[in-house]
CSV table of C-alpha atoms and ligand atoms in Angstrom, one decimal:
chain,number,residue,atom,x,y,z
A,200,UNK,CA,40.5,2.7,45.8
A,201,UNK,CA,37.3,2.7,47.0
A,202,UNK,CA,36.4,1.8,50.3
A,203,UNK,CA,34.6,-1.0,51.8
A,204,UNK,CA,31.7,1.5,53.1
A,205,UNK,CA,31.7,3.4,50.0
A,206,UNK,CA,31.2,-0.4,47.7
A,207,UNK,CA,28.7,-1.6,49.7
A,208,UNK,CA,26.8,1.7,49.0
A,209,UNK,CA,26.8,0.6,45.6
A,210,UNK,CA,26.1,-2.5,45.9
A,211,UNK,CA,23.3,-2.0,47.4
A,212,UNK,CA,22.6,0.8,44.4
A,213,UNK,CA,23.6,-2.6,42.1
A,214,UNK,CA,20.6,-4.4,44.5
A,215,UNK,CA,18.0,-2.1,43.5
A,216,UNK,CA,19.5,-2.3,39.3
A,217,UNK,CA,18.8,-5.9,39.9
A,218,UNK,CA,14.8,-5.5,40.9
A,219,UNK,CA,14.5,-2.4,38.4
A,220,UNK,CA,17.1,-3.8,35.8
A,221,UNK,CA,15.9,-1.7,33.1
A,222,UNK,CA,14.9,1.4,35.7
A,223,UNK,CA,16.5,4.7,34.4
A,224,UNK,CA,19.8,6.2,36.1
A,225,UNK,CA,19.1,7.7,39.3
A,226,UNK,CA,23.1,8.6,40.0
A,227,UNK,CA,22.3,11.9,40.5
A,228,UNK,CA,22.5,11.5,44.0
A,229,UNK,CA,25.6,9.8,43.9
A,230,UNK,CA,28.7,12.0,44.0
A,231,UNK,CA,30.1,12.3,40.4
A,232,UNK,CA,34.2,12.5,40.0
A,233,UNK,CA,34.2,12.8,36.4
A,234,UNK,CA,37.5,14.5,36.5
A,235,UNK,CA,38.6,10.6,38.0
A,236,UNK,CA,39.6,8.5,35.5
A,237,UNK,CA,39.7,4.3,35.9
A,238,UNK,CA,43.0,3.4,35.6
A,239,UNK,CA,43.1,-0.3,33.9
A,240,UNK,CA,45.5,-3.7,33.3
A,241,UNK,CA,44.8,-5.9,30.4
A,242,UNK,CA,45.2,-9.3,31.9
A,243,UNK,CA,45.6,-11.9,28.8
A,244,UNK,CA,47.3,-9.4,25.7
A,245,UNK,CA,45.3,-12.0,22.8
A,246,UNK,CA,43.2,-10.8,19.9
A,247,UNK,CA,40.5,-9.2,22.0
A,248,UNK,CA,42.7,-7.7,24.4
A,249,UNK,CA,44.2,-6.2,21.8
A,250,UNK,CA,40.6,-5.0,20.0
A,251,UNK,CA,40.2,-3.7,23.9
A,252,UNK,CA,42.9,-1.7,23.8
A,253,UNK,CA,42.6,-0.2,20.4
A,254,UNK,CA,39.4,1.0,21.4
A,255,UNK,CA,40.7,2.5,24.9
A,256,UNK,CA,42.8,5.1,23.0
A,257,UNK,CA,39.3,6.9,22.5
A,258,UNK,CA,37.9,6.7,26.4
A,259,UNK,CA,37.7,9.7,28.1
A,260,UNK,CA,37.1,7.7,32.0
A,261,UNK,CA,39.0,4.8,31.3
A,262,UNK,CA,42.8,4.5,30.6
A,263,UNK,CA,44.9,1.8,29.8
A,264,UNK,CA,47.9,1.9,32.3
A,265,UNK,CA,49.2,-2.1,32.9
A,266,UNK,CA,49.3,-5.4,31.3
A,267,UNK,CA,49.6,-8.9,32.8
A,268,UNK,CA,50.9,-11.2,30.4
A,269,UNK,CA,52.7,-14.5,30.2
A,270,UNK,CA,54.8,-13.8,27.1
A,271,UNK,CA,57.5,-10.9,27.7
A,272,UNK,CA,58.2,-10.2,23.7
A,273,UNK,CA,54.4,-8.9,24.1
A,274,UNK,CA,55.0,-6.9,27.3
A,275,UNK,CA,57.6,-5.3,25.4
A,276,UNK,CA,55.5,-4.5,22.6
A,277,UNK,CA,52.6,-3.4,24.7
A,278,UNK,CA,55.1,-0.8,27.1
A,279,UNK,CA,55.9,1.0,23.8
A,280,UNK,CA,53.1,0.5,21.8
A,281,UNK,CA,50.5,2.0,24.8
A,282,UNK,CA,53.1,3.9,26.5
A,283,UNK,CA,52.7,1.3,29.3
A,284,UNK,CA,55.5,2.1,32.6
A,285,UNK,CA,57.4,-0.8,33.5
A,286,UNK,CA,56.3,-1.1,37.0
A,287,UNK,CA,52.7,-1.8,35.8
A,288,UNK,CA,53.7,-4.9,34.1
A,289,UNK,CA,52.8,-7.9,35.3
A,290,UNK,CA,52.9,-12.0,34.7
A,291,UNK,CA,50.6,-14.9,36.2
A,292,UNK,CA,53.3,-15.7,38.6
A,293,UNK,CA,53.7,-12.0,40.1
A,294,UNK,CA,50.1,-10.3,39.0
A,295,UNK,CA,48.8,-11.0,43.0
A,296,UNK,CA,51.7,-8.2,43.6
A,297,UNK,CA,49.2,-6.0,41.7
A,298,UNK,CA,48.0,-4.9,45.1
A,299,UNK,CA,51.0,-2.7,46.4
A,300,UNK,CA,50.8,-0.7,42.7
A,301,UNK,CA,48.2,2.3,44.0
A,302,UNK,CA,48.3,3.5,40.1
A,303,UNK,CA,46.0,0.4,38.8
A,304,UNK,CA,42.1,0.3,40.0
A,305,UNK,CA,41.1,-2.4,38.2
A,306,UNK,CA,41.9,-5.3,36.1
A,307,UNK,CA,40.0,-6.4,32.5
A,308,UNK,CA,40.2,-10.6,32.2
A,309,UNK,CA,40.2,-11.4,28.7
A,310,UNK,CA,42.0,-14.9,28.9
A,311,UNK,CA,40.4,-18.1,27.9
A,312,UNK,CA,37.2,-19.1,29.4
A,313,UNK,CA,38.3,-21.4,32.7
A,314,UNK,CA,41.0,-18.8,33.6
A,315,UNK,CA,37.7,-16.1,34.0
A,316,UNK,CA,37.4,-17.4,37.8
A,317,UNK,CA,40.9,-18.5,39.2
A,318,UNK,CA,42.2,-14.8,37.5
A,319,UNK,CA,38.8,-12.6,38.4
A,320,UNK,CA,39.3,-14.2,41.8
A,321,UNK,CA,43.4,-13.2,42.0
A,322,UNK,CA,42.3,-9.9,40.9
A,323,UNK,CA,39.6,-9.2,43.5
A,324,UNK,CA,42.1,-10.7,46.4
A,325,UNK,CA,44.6,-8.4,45.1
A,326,UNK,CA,42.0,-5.7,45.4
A,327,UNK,CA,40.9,-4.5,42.2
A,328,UNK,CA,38.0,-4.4,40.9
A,329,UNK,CA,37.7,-7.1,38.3
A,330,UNK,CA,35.9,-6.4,34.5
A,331,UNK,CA,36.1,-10.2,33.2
A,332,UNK,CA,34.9,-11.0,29.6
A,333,UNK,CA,32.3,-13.4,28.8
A,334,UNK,CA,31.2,-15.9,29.4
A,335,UNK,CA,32.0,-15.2,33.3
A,336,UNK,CA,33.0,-18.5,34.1
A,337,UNK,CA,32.1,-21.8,32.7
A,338,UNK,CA,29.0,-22.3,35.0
A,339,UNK,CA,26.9,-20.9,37.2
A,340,UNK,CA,28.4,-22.4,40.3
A,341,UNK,CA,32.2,-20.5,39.2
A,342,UNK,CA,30.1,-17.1,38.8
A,343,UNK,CA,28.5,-17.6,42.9
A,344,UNK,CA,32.3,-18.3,44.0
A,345,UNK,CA,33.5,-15.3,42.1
A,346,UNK,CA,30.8,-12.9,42.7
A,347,UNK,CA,31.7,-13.9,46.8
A,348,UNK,CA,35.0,-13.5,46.3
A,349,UNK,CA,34.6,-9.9,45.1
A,350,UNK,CA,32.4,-9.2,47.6
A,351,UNK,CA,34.7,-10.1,50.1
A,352,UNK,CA,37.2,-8.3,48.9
A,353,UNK,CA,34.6,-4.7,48.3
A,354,UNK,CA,35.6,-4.6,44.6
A,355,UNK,CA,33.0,-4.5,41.7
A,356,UNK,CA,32.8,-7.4,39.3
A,357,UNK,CA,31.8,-6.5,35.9
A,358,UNK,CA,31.1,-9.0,32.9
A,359,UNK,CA,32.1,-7.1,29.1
A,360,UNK,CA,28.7,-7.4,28.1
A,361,UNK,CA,29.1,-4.0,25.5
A,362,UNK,CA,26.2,-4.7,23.7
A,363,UNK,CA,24.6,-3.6,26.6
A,364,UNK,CA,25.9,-0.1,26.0
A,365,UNK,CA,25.2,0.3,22.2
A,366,UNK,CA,23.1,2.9,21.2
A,367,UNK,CA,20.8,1.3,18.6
A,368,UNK,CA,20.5,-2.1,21.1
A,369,UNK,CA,19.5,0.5,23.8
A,370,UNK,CA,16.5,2.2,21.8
A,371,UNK,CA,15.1,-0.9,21.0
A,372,UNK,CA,14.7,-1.9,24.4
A,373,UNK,CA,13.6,1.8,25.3
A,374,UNK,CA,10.9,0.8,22.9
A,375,UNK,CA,10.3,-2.2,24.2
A,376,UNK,CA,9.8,-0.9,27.6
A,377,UNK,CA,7.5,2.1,26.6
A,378,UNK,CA,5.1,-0.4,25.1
A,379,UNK,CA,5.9,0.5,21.3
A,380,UNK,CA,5.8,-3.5,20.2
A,381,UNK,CA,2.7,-4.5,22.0
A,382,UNK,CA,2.8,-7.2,24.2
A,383,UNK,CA,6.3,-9.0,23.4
A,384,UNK,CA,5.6,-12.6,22.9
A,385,UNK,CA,8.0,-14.0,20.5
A,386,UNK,CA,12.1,-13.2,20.3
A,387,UNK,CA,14.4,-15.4,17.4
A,388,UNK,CA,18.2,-15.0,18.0
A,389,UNK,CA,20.3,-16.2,15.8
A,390,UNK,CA,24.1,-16.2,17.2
A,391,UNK,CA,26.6,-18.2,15.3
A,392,UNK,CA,29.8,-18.7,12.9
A,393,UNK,CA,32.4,-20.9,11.1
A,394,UNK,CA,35.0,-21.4,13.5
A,395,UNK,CA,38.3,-22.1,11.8
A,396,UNK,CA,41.7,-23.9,13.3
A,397,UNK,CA,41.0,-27.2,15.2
A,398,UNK,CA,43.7,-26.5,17.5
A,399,UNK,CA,42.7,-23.5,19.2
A,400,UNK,CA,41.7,-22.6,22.8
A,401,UNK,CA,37.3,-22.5,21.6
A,402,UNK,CA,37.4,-25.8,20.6
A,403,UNK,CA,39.2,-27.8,23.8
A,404,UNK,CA,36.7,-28.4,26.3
A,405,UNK,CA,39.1,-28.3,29.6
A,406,UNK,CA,40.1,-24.1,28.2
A,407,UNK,CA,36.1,-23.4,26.9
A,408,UNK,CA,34.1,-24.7,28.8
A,409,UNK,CA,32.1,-26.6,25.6
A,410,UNK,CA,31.7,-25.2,22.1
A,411,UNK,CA,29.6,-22.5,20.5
A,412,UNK,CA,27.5,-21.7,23.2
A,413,UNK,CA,29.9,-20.9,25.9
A,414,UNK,CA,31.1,-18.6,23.4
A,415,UNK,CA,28.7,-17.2,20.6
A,416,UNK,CA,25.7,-19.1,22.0
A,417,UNK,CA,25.6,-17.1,24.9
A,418,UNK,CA,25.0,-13.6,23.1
A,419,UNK,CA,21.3,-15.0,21.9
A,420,UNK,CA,20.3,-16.0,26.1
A,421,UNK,CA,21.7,-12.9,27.0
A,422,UNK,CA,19.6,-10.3,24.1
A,423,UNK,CA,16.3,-12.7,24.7
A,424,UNK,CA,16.5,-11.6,28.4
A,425,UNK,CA,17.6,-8.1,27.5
A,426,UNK,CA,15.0,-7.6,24.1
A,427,UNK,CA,11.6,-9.2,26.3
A,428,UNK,CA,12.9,-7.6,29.5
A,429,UNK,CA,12.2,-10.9,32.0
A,430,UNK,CA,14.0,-13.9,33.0
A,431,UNK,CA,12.8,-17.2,31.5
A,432,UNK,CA,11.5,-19.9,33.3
A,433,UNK,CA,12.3,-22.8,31.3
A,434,UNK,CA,14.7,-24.0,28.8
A,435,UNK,CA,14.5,-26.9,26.5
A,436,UNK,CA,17.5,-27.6,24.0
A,437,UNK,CA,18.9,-30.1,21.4
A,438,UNK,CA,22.1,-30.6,19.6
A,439,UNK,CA,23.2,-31.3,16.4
A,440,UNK,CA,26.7,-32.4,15.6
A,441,UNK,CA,28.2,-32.8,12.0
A,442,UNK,CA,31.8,-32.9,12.9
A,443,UNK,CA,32.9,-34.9,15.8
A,444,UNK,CA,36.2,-34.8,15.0
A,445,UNK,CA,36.7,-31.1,15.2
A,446,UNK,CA,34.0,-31.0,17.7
A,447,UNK,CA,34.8,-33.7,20.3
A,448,UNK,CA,33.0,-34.9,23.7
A,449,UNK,CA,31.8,-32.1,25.4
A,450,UNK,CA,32.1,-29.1,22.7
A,451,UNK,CA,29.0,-28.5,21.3
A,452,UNK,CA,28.8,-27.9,17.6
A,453,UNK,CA,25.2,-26.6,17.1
A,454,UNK,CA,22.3,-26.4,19.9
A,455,UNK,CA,19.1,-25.1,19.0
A,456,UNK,CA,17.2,-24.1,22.4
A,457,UNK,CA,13.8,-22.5,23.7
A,458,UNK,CA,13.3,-20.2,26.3
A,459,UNK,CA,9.5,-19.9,28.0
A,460,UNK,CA,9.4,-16.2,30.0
A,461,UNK,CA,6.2,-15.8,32.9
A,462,UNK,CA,4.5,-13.3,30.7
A,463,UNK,CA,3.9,-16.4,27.8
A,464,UNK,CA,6.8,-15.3,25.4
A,465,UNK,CA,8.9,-17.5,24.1
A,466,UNK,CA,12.4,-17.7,23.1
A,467,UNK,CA,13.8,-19.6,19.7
A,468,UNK,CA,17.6,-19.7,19.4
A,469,UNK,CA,20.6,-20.7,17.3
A,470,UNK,CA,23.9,-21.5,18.4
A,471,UNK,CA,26.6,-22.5,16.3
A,472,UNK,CA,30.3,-23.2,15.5
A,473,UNK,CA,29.4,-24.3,12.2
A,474,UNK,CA,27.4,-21.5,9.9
A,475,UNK,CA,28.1,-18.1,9.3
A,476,UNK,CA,25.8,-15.1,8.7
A,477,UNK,CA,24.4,-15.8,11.8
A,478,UNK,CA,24.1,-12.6,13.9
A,479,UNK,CA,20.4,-11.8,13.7
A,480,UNK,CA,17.5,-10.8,17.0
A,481,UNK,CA,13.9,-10.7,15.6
A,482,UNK,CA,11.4,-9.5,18.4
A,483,UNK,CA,7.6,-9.3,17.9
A,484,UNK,CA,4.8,-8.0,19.8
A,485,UNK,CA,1.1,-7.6,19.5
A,486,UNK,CA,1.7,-3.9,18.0
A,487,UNK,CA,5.3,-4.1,16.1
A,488,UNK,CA,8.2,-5.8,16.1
A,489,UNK,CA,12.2,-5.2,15.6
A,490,UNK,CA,14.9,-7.2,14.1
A,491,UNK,CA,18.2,-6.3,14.4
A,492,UNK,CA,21.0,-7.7,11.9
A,493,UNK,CA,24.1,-7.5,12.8
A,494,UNK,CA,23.3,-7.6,16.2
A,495,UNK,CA,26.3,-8.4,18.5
A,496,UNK,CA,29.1,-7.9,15.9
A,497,UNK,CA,31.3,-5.3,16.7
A,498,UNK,CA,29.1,-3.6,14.2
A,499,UNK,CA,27.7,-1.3,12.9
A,500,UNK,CA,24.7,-3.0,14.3
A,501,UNK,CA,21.9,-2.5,12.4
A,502,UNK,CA,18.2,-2.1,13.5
A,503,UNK,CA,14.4,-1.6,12.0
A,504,UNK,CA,11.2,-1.3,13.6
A,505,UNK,CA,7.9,-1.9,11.8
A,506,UNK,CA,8.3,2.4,12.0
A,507,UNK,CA,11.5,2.0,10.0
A,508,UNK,CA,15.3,2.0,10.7
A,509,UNK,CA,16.7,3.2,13.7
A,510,UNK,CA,19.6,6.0,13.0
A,511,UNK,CA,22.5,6.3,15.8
A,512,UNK,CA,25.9,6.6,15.4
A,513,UNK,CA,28.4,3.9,15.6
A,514,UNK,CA,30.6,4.2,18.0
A,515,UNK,CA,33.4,1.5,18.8
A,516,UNK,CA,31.6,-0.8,21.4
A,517,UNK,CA,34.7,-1.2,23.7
A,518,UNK,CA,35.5,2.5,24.1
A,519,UNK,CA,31.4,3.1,25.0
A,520,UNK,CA,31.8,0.0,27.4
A,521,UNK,CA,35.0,1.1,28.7
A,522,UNK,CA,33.9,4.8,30.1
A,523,UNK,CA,30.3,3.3,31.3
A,524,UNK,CA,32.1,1.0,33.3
A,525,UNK,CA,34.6,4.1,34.6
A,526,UNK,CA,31.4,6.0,35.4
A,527,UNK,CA,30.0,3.1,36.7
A,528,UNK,CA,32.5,2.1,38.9
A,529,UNK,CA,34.1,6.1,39.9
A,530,UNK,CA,30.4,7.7,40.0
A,531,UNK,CA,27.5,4.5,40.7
A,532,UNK,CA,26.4,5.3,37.8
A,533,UNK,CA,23.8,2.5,36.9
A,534,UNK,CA,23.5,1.0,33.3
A,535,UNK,CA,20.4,0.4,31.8
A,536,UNK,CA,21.1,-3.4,31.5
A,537,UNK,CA,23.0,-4.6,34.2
A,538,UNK,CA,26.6,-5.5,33.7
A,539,UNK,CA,27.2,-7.2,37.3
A,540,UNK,CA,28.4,-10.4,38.4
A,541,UNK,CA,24.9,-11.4,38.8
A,542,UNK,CA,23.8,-11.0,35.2
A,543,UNK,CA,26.9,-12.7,34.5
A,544,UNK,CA,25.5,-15.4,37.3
A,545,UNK,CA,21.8,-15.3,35.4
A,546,UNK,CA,23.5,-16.4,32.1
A,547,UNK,CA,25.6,-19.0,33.5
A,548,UNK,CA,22.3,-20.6,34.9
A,549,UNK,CA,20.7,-20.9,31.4
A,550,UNK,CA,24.3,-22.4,29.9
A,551,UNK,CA,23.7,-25.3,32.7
A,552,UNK,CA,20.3,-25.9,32.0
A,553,UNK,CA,20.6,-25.8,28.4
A,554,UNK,CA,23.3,-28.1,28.7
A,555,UNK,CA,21.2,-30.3,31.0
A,556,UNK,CA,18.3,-30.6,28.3
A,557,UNK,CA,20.7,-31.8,25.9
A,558,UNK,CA,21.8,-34.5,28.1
A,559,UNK,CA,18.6,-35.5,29.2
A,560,UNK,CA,15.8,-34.3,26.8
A,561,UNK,CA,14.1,-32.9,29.6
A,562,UNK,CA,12.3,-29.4,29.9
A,563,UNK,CA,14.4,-27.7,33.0
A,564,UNK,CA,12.6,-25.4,35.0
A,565,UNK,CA,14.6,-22.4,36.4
A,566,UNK,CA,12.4,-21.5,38.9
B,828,LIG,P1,42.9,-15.2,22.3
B,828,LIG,O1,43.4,-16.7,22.2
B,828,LIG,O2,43.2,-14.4,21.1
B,828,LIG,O3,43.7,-14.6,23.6
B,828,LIG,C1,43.7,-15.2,24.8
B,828,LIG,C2,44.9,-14.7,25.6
B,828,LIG,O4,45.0,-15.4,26.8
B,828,LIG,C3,46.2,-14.9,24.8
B,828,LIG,O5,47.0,-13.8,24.8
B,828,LIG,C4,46.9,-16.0,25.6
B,828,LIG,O6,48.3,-16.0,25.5
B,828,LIG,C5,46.4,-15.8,27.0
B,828,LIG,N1,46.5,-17.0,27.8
B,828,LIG,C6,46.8,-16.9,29.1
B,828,LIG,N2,46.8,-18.2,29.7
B,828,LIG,C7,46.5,-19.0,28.7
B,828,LIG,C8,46.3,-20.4,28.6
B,828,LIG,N3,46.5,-21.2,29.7
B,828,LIG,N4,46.0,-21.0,27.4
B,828,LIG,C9,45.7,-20.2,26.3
B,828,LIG,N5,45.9,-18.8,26.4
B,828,LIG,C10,46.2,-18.2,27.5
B,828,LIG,O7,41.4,-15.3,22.7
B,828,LIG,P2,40.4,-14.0,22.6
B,828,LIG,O8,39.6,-14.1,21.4
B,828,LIG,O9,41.1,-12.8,22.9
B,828,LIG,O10,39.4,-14.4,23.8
B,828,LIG,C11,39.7,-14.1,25.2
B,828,LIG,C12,38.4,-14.0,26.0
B,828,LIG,O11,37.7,-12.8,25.5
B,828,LIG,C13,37.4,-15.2,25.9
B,828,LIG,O12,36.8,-15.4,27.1
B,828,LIG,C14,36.4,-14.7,24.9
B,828,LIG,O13,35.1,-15.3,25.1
B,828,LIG,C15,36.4,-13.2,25.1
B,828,LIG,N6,35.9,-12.5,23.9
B,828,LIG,C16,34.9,-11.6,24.0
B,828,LIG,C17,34.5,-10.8,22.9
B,828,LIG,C18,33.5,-9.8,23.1
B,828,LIG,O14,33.0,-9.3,22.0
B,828,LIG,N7,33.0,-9.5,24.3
B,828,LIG,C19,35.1,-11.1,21.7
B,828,LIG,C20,36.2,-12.0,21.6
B,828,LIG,C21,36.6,-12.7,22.7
């Protein structure tokens, strides 16, 4: 575990990621344990969880040792499947017992959106740090209560933002950064697909949170603040809806929505529940641009400059994500983008405002 004194060391390491998000890693003068290796539960054993795990078999800093699941036929299958001991399995009734088991650091949320805060927060009380999928919560004021709530209990709160660890999405920005493009005034993301049974868990509002851009939406705010490298300062958004049957009061169908950045970029972006082929980022500056298609799938992502294709090899996002976050969390070692309850908390603001617009046909500043 790591100790109070020892987490707010990092934090105050994550302080200075926040003002230099993109600055280079500077953990060589924090300690490295690399022999350490984060020992982690699986809270919510779904199809995710389950692409999560697959992908763990391959970390070398992060190992899958627990589960926390409501359903004991998949406990069962997990314990032999993943070699899982029995005293590191958990339900939502007992998981707050997680904190007298010394052989689990941390706990991955990957339940349905409105369980992110009420679990991330019974995590971090239980003391562990917390990695909780995305979107963090279902609005920004959720992500302040749970970034305080690990705080107050010194463990780290990650977000599973593993785009923000793929190698071709990391060179772009590299690029980006060094000037390559020019001045960066334009970014197009394109961040949708057809979802299929009307029954599930994405398209009830009370589970989600709202539609498409609680969950696919959110990919295109997150890469336009990652590809131009500042925060946006307004939003302005409209919604279409074909179905309203399948996509009832309060889940949105399709939004378009513009971001405006301080530097005079701007942001144009697609989200939607109802199209597919939909996985494109398209930057452009005064000297180049990149485009990027796929760009968030689980890939191979694919990406082109105006100096041709960019070559890296594919690795499995989740196992990449899984030992940055081990390093991150065993050795302070800081990310290029930021994968902290605050960029969570940054995303969050742009899902309310967007959501505002719609409602009111306003421009909403964030500043
Ligand atoms: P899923 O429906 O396949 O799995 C959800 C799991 O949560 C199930 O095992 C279910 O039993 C469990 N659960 C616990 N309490 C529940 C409740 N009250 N109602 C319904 N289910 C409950 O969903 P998923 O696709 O695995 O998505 C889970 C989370 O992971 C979501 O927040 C989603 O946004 C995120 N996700 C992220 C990525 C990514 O690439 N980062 C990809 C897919 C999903």
């Amino acid at each position: 575990m790591t100790t109070r004194r020892q987490f707010i060391e990092k934090a105050s390491l994550s302080t200075l990621a926040v003002t230099l998000p993109f600055a280079s890693t500077f953990s060589s003068s924090v300690k490295k344990q690399e022999d350490k290796v984060l020992r982690v539960a699986i809270m919510g054993l779904g199809s995710y969880g389950t692409r999560v795990a697959e992908a763990m078999k391959d970390c070398k800093r992060a190992k899958l040792v627990g589960v926390i699941s409501g359903t004991p036929s998949k406990i069962e299958a997990w314990k032999e499947k993943y070699g899982i001991p029995a005293k590191n399995c958990y339900n939502y009734e007992n998981y707050h017992q997680i904190k007298d088991n010394p052989d689990i650091d941390a706990v991955y949320v990957i339940t349905p959106n409105s369980l992110h805060k009420p679990h991330s927060i019974g995590v971090a009380r239980a003391g562990k740090h917390v990695i909780c999928e995305k979107p963090m919560a279902l609005n920004a004021e959720e992500g302040r209560e749970m970034i305080q709530a690990c705080q107050e209990a010194g463990v780290h709160l990650l977000v599973g933002y593993r785009m923000h660890f793929e190698a071709k999405t990391l060179e772009v920005i590299r690029r980006q950064r060094a000037g390559d493009f020019g001045k960066t005034l334009f970014f197009q993301g394109l961040s949708g697909f057809m979802i299929g049974d009307p029954k599930q868990w994405r398209l009830n509002k009370a589970l989600a949170g709202g539609g498409a851009m609680m969950d696919i939406g959110i990919y295109s705010i997150n890469g336009a603040r990652y590809m131009l490298g500042e925060e946006p300062i307004w939003v302005t958004a409209q919604e279409v809806k074909t179905d309203p049957v399948k996509f009832k009061q309060g889940v949105d169908e399709t939004i378009t929505f513009q971001m405006g950045f301080p530097s005079g970029a701007v942001a144009s972006c697609l989200s939607t529940y109802s199209m597919n082929n939909l996985d494109k980022f398209f930057l452009n500056g005064t000297k180049g641009f990149a485009e990027m298609q796929p760009s968030t799938g689980y890939g191979p992502i694919q990406a082109r400059t105006n100096q041709g294709p960019i070559e890296a090899e594919h690795i499995t996002h989740q196992t990449t994500q899984m030992d940055e976050m081990a390093a991150l969390i065993l050795d302070g070692k800081q990310p290029m983008v930021p994968v902290d309850g605050e960029e969570g908390l940054r995303d969050l603001v742009i899902v309310d405002a967007i959501y505002e617009s719609v409602h009111t046909g306003a421009r909403i500043s964030l500043i």
